[in-house]
């Protein structure tokens, strides 16, 4: 396949921002807004690591977009433009690329973003997809991981564990033997296609003192947040929100609860809120049909970065968080 033909036939139509220059130059340009900061994130997906080569290219494209959108949501930034670099093995045909481009197009419309540039190269074996995404936020308003304060309450959006349990079913279909077809398909679909809560951007902007997306496992990500903020936390495991399908599966296989809260790929938002803003936060979320759950609080301890459950038992030795290496 010829690189220029791939770009012209599949990607130029995605480059609707004037700064993309129809993908016909060596670089792109962005017009700076003096009242906003540009928040930049990057994620890479590799076949055999983050997805299977036989997975739907349409869904792979969407997942590549959404893992980046998730990072921006957690910073309180609105997605704007992105760069795509893709390494393509020789066994990937034009039809695969057409489906991939279609997935990009549909999510561009969903999130009101556009392609600004990138690179297309040949890969010897695996499919490599890297997206750099730029989001915009009012000046000096980015919410970092490091802002949690003592007595803040700890919240998470949506439900936790659906993706991890979907992957568990794909790895061992017998786990779903007593699961309804609707629940089984819901969990598997959650693995293939995450749905980061785009409407949480305003919540993060208005209420959060610290925030990060839940991508590598809830418990592990809580530990990252409290480490960045030099605080400790106490959480109530019973309050961690799980969906009805996940609960149905966990009731049949109780060991999967640990998988759900440690494995990752949730792409929800973990954030802290001051006590005096809790009532307003929960009222706003209720009025706007946003699901957030108070799962614990930030506390002061003799040592830093300690994590306790509702019984005061230390959880800092949990090592099940997803690791990239």
C-alpha positions as a printed NumPy array, in Angstrom:
array([[  0.   ,   0.   ,   0.   ],
       [  1.217,   3.465,  -0.858],
       [  1.421,   5.909,   2.057],
       [  0.246,   8.913,   0.05 ],
       [ -2.747,   7.009,  -1.308],
       [ -3.724,   5.872,   2.193],
       [ -3.575,   9.458,   3.433],
       [ -5.409,  10.898,   0.436],
       [ -8.126,   8.241,   0.231],
       [ -8.782,   7.6  ,   3.927],
       [ -7.468,  10.344,   6.178],
       [ -7.693,  13.694,   4.353],
       [-11.468,  13.809,   4.836],
       [-10.897,  13.547,   8.592],
       [ -8.613,  16.592,   8.618],
       [-11.275,  19.299,   8.721],
       [ -9.321,  21.796,  10.838],
       [ -7.714,  24.481,   8.596],
       [ -4.451,  23.963,  10.452],
       [ -4.187,  20.44 ,   9.046],
       [ -3.451,  21.917,   5.588],
       [ -5.195,  18.927,   3.975],
       [ -2.398,  16.714,   5.355],
       [ -0.298,  18.001,   2.464],
       [  2.586,  19.614,   4.353],
       [  5.385,  18.618,   6.709],
       [  3.64 ,  20.072,   9.75 ],
       [  0.346,  21.538,  10.936],
       [ -0.462,  24.708,  12.818],
       [ -2.716,  25.622,  15.726],
       [ -3.99 ,  29.114,  16.406],
       [ -3.288,  29.926,  20.05 ],
       [ -6.101,  31.192,  22.268],
       [ -4.668,  33.552,  24.882],
       [ -7.505,  32.69 ,  27.271],
       [ -6.972,  28.922,  27.161],
       [ -4.287,  26.361,  27.869],
       [ -3.614,  23.443,  25.547],
       [ -3.606,  20.124,  27.42 ],
       [ -1.767,  17.375,  25.546],
       [ -1.92 ,  13.622,  26.04 ],
       [ -0.698,  10.542,  24.187],
       [ -1.522,   6.84 ,  24.215],
       [ -0.257,   3.923,  22.161],
       [ -2.134,   0.715,  21.343],
       [ -0.274,  -2.327,  20.001],
       [ -1.809,  -5.512,  18.625],
       [ -1.172,  -8.48 ,  20.882],
       [ -0.889,  -6.172,  23.898],
       [ -3.911,  -3.851,  23.903],
       [ -6.082,  -5.598,  21.311],
       [ -6.1  ,  -8.673,  19.097],
       [ -5.263,  -8.282,  15.421],
       [ -8.588,  -9.955,  14.562],
       [-10.613,  -7.415,  16.581],
       [-12.877,  -5.028,  14.693],
       [-10.747,  -2.223,  13.168],
       [-13.753,   0.066,  13.603],
       [-13.705,  -0.52 ,  17.368],
       [ -9.904,  -0.386,  17.551],
       [ -9.979,   3.117,  16.055],
       [-12.636,   4.237,  18.501],
       [-10.74 ,   2.807,  21.457],
       [ -7.582,   4.634,  20.345],
       [ -9.541,   7.888,  20.342],
       [-11.34 ,   7.237,  23.611],
       [ -8.363,   6.354,  25.792],
       [ -6.998,   9.811,  24.959],
       [-10.35 ,  11.514,  25.48 ],
       [-10.432,   9.888,  28.921],
       [ -7.158,  11.565,  29.911],
       [ -8.449,  14.978,  28.852],
       [-11.748,  14.56 ,  30.707],
       [ -9.806,  13.872,  33.896],
       [ -7.915,  17.132,  33.458],
       [-11.116,  19.091,  32.838],
       [-10.137,  19.751,  29.207],
       [-12.38 ,  19.65 ,  26.138],
       [-10.958,  17.489,  23.291],
       [-10.033,  19.567,  20.234],
       [ -7.656,  17.971,  17.694],
       [ -5.441,  14.899,  17.455],
       [ -2.45 ,  13.473,  15.62 ],
       [ -2.418,   9.858,  14.446],
       [  0.645,   7.718,  13.817],
       [ -0.032,   4.209,  12.604],
       [  2.323,   1.341,  11.804],
       [  0.744,  -1.15 ,   9.399],
       [  1.962,  -4.719,   8.702],
       [  1.783,  -6.043,   5.142],
       [ -1.14 ,  -8.355,   5.962],
       [ -3.442,  -5.374,   6.637],
       [ -5.583,  -4.665,   3.589],
       [ -7.465,  -1.637,   2.314],
       [-10.787,  -2.862,   3.722],
       [ -9.288,  -3.007,   7.234],
       [ -8.061,   0.568,   6.874],
       [-11.429,   1.731,   5.556],
       [-13.162,   0.333,   8.638],
       [-10.5  ,   1.892,  10.854],
       [-10.996,   5.301,   9.219],
       [-14.762,   4.917,   9.624],
       [-14.308,   4.411,  13.367],
       [-12.181,   7.541,  13.564],
       [-14.786,   9.518,  11.628],
       [-17.677,   8.487,  13.868],
       [-15.797,   9.344,  17.053],
       [-14.647,  12.646,  15.582],
       [-18.319,  13.509,  15.276],
       [-19.087,  12.183,  18.765],
       [-16.409,  14.315,  20.436],
       [-16.303,  17.268,  17.978],
       [-12.623,  16.752,  17.168],
       [-10.603,  16.532,  13.959],
       [ -7.384,  15.003,  12.68 ],
       [ -4.516,  17.503,  12.449],
       [ -1.666,  15.328,  11.197],
       [  0.447,  12.288,  11.916],
       [  2.459,   9.58 ,  10.224],
       [  1.786,   6.364,   8.329],
       [  4.537,   3.749,   8.239],
       [  5.11 ,   0.079,   7.518],
       [  5.452,  -2.253,  10.505],
       [  7.185,  -5.664,  10.321],
       [  4.644,  -7.579,  12.43 ],
       [  2.325,  -5.725,  14.799],
       [ -0.167,  -2.917,  14.336],
       [  1.018,   0.205,  16.185],
       [ -1.422,   3.058,  16.81 ],
       [ -0.332,   6.222,  18.609],
       [ -2.616,   9.193,  19.12 ],
       [ -1.574,  12.562,  20.494],
       [ -4.63 ,  14.572,  21.468],
       [ -4.915,  18.246,  22.325],
       [ -7.628,  19.547,  24.628],
       [ -8.497,  23.101,  25.613],
       [ -9.204,  24.473,  29.07 ],
       [ -9.52 ,  27.964,  30.583],
       [ -6.146,  29.407,  31.572],
       [ -4.525,  27.79 ,  34.64 ],
       [ -7.536,  25.543,  35.298],
       [ -6.057,  22.087,  34.637],
       [ -6.874,  19.697,  37.488],
       [ -3.813,  17.683,  38.46 ],
       [ -3.401,  14.442,  40.387],
       [ -1.537,  16.268,  43.113],
       [ -4.27 ,  18.517,  44.522],
       [ -6.044,  16.229,  47.003],
       [ -6.385,  17.703,  50.492],
       [ -7.003,  16.163,  53.917],
       [-10.767,  15.588,  54.48 ],
       [-11.599,  15.732,  50.761],
       [-14.027,  13.018,  49.707],
       [-13.002,  10.513,  47.047],
       [-15.369,   9.962,  44.118],
       [-15.458,   7.827,  41.006],
       [-17.714,   8.222,  37.98 ],
       [-19.745,   5.461,  36.344],
       [-19.164,   1.792,  37.136],
       [-15.94 ,  -0.102,  37.709],
       [-14.858,  -3.481,  36.353],
       [-17.067,  -4.001,  33.293],
       [-14.148,  -4.087,  30.857],
       [-12.014,  -6.357,  33.038],
       [-14.864,  -8.819,  33.475],
       [-15.598,  -8.728,  29.755],
       [-11.995,  -9.709,  29.068],
       [-12.241, -12.451,  31.703],
       [-15.204, -13.914,  29.82 ],
       [-13.311, -13.76 ,  26.527],
       [-10.405, -15.6  ,  28.181],
       [-12.671, -18.197,  29.831],
       [-16.183, -18.383,  28.406],
       [-17.22 , -20.893,  31.101],
       [-17.326, -18.   ,  33.579],
       [-20.458, -16.793,  31.817],
       [-22.249, -20.149,  31.842],
       [-24.87 , -18.874,  34.311],
       [-24.933, -15.335,  32.963],
       [-27.757, -13.95 ,  30.854],
       [-26.891, -13.242,  27.22 ],
       [-27.629,  -9.549,  27.731],
       [-25.237,  -9.307,  30.683],
       [-22.542, -11.306,  28.906],
       [-22.685,  -9.137,  25.791],
       [-22.734,  -5.934,  27.84 ],
       [-19.508,  -6.868,  29.634],
       [-17.746,  -7.994,  26.458],
       [-18.812,  -4.831,  24.636],
       [-17.439,  -2.771,  27.538],
       [-14.041,  -4.367,  26.962],
       [-14.034,  -3.762,  23.232],
       [-15.344,  -0.206,  23.389],
       [-14.959,   1.981,  26.508],
       [-17.239,   4.984,  26.926],
       [-15.421,   7.741,  28.842],
       [-17.87 ,  10.149,  30.52 ],
       [-17.438,  13.29 ,  28.413],
       [-20.097,  15.146,  30.409],
       [-17.858,  14.95 ,  33.481],
       [-15.619,  17.742,  32.158],
       [-17.639,  20.457,  33.867],
       [-17.772,  18.452,  37.108],
       [-13.992,  18.224,  37.166],
       [-13.649,  21.931,  36.37 ],
       [-16.121,  23.079,  39.011],
       [-15.638,  20.673,  41.918],
       [-12.44 ,  18.601,  41.797],
       [ -9.255,  19.33 ,  43.728],
       [ -7.468,  16.399,  42.073],
       [ -8.381,  14.025,  39.278],
       [ -7.124,  11.204,  37.06 ],
       [ -8.684,   8.665,  34.763],
       [ -9.109,   5.052,  35.861],
       [ -7.174,   3.127,  33.246],
       [ -4.837,   0.774,  35.106],
       [ -7.133,  -0.426,  37.909],
       [ -9.1  ,   1.543,  40.491],
       [ -7.063,   0.586,  43.556],
       [ -3.753,   1.145,  41.811],
       [ -4.892,   4.475,  40.458],
       [ -6.05 ,   5.591,  43.918],
       [ -2.535,   4.822,  45.125],
       [ -1.073,   6.939,  42.33 ],
       [ -3.354,   9.842,  43.211],
       [ -2.58 ,   9.81 ,  46.93 ],
       [  1.138,   9.447,  46.221],
       [  1.058,  12.481,  43.915],
       [ -0.842,  14.446,  46.567],
       [  1.315,  13.222,  49.502],
       [ -1.759,  12.067,  51.431],
       [ -3.455,   8.829,  52.478],
       [ -6.962,   7.526,  51.846],
       [ -9.619,   5.312,  53.366],
       [-12.103,   3.66 ,  51.023],
       [-15.215,   1.54 ,  51.444],
       [-14.936,  -1.451,  49.12 ],
       [-18.669,  -2.078,  49.414],
       [-19.369,   1.341,  47.906],
       [-17.332,   0.788,  44.738],
       [-19.965,   0.995,  41.984],
       [-20.413,  -2.062,  39.771],
       [-23.017,  -2.511,  37.063],
       [-25.861,  -5.017,  37.293],
       [-24.194,  -7.357,  34.742],
       [-20.898,  -7.175,  36.657],
       [-22.684,  -7.849,  39.931],
       [-24.44 , -10.83 ,  38.369],
       [-21.098, -12.316,  37.329],
       [-19.378, -11.532,  40.638],
       [-22.206, -13.213,  42.557],
       [-21.412, -16.384,  40.594],
       [-17.627, -16.02 ,  40.949],
       [-16.727, -13.903,  43.982],
       [-12.987, -13.916,  43.178],
       [-13.752, -11.698,  40.186],
       [-14.441,  -8.702,  42.438],
       [-10.698,  -8.314,  42.96 ],
       [-10.252,  -8.5  ,  39.198],
       [-12.87 ,  -5.808,  38.71 ],
       [-11.239,  -3.293,  41.044],
       [ -7.646,  -3.973,  40.009],
       [ -7.491,  -4.816,  36.307],
       [ -8.248,  -1.459,  34.669],
       [ -9.529,  -0.328,  31.271],
       [-12.471,   1.407,  32.968],
       [-11.794,   4.917,  31.611],
       [-13.897,   6.51 ,  34.312],
       [-12.771,   9.473,  36.429],
       [-11.332,   9.294,  39.948],
       [-11.448,  12.644,  41.724],
       [-11.495,  14.388,  45.094],
       [-13.971,  17.004,  46.301],
       [-13.874,  19.301,  49.366],
       [-16.51 ,  18.605,  52.014],
       [-18.159,  21.994,  51.503],
       [-18.794,  21.23 ,  47.816],
       [-20.277,  17.739,  48.18 ],
       [-23.907,  18.809,  48.382],
       [-23.598,  21.027,  45.316],
       [-21.7  ,  18.321,  43.402],
       [-24.278,  15.629,  44.066],
       [-27.147,  17.987,  43.249],
       [-25.534,  18.933,  39.931],
       [-24.837,  15.308,  38.998],
       [-28.373,  14.239,  39.901],
       [-29.861,  17.05 ,  37.794],
       [-27.674,  16.107,  34.82 ],
       [-28.007,  12.306,  35.066],
       [-24.327,  11.847,  35.886],
       [-23.383,   8.838,  37.988],
       [-20.779,   9.568,  40.669],
       [-20.149,   7.584,  43.844],
       [-18.476,   8.63 ,  47.077],
       [-16.128,   5.727,  47.832],
       [-13.985,   7.187,  50.597],
       [-12.022,  10.11 ,  51.94 ],
       [ -8.562,  11.61 ,  52.089],
       [ -7.005,  11.242,  55.533],
       [ -3.867,  12.173,  57.412],
       [ -1.666,   9.376,  58.745],
       [  1.745,   9.102,  60.354],
       [  3.118,   7.68 ,  57.117],
       [  2.344,   9.08 ,  53.685],
       [  0.486,   7.394,  50.831],
       [ -1.319,   4.759,  52.879],
       [ -4.555,   3.188,  51.671],
       [ -7.035,   1.574,  54.057],
       [-10.322,  -0.252,  53.61 ],
       [-13.465,   0.462,  55.65 ],
       [-12.17 ,  -1.75 ,  58.481],
       [ -8.871,   0.103,  58.746],
       [ -6.907,  -2.695,  57.06 ],
       [ -3.954,  -1.547,  54.972],
       [ -4.314,  -2.171,  51.238],
       [ -0.982,  -0.751,  50.192],
       [  0.482,  -4.188,  49.466],
       [ -2.043,  -4.982,  46.741],
       [  0.034,  -5.665,  43.619],
       [ -2.664,  -6.529,  41.124],
       [ -2.726,  -3.156,  39.352],
       [ -2.087,  -3.451,  35.633],
       [  1.578,  -2.889,  34.798],
       [  2.814,  -2.002,  31.321],
       [  6.172,  -3.715,  31.871]])
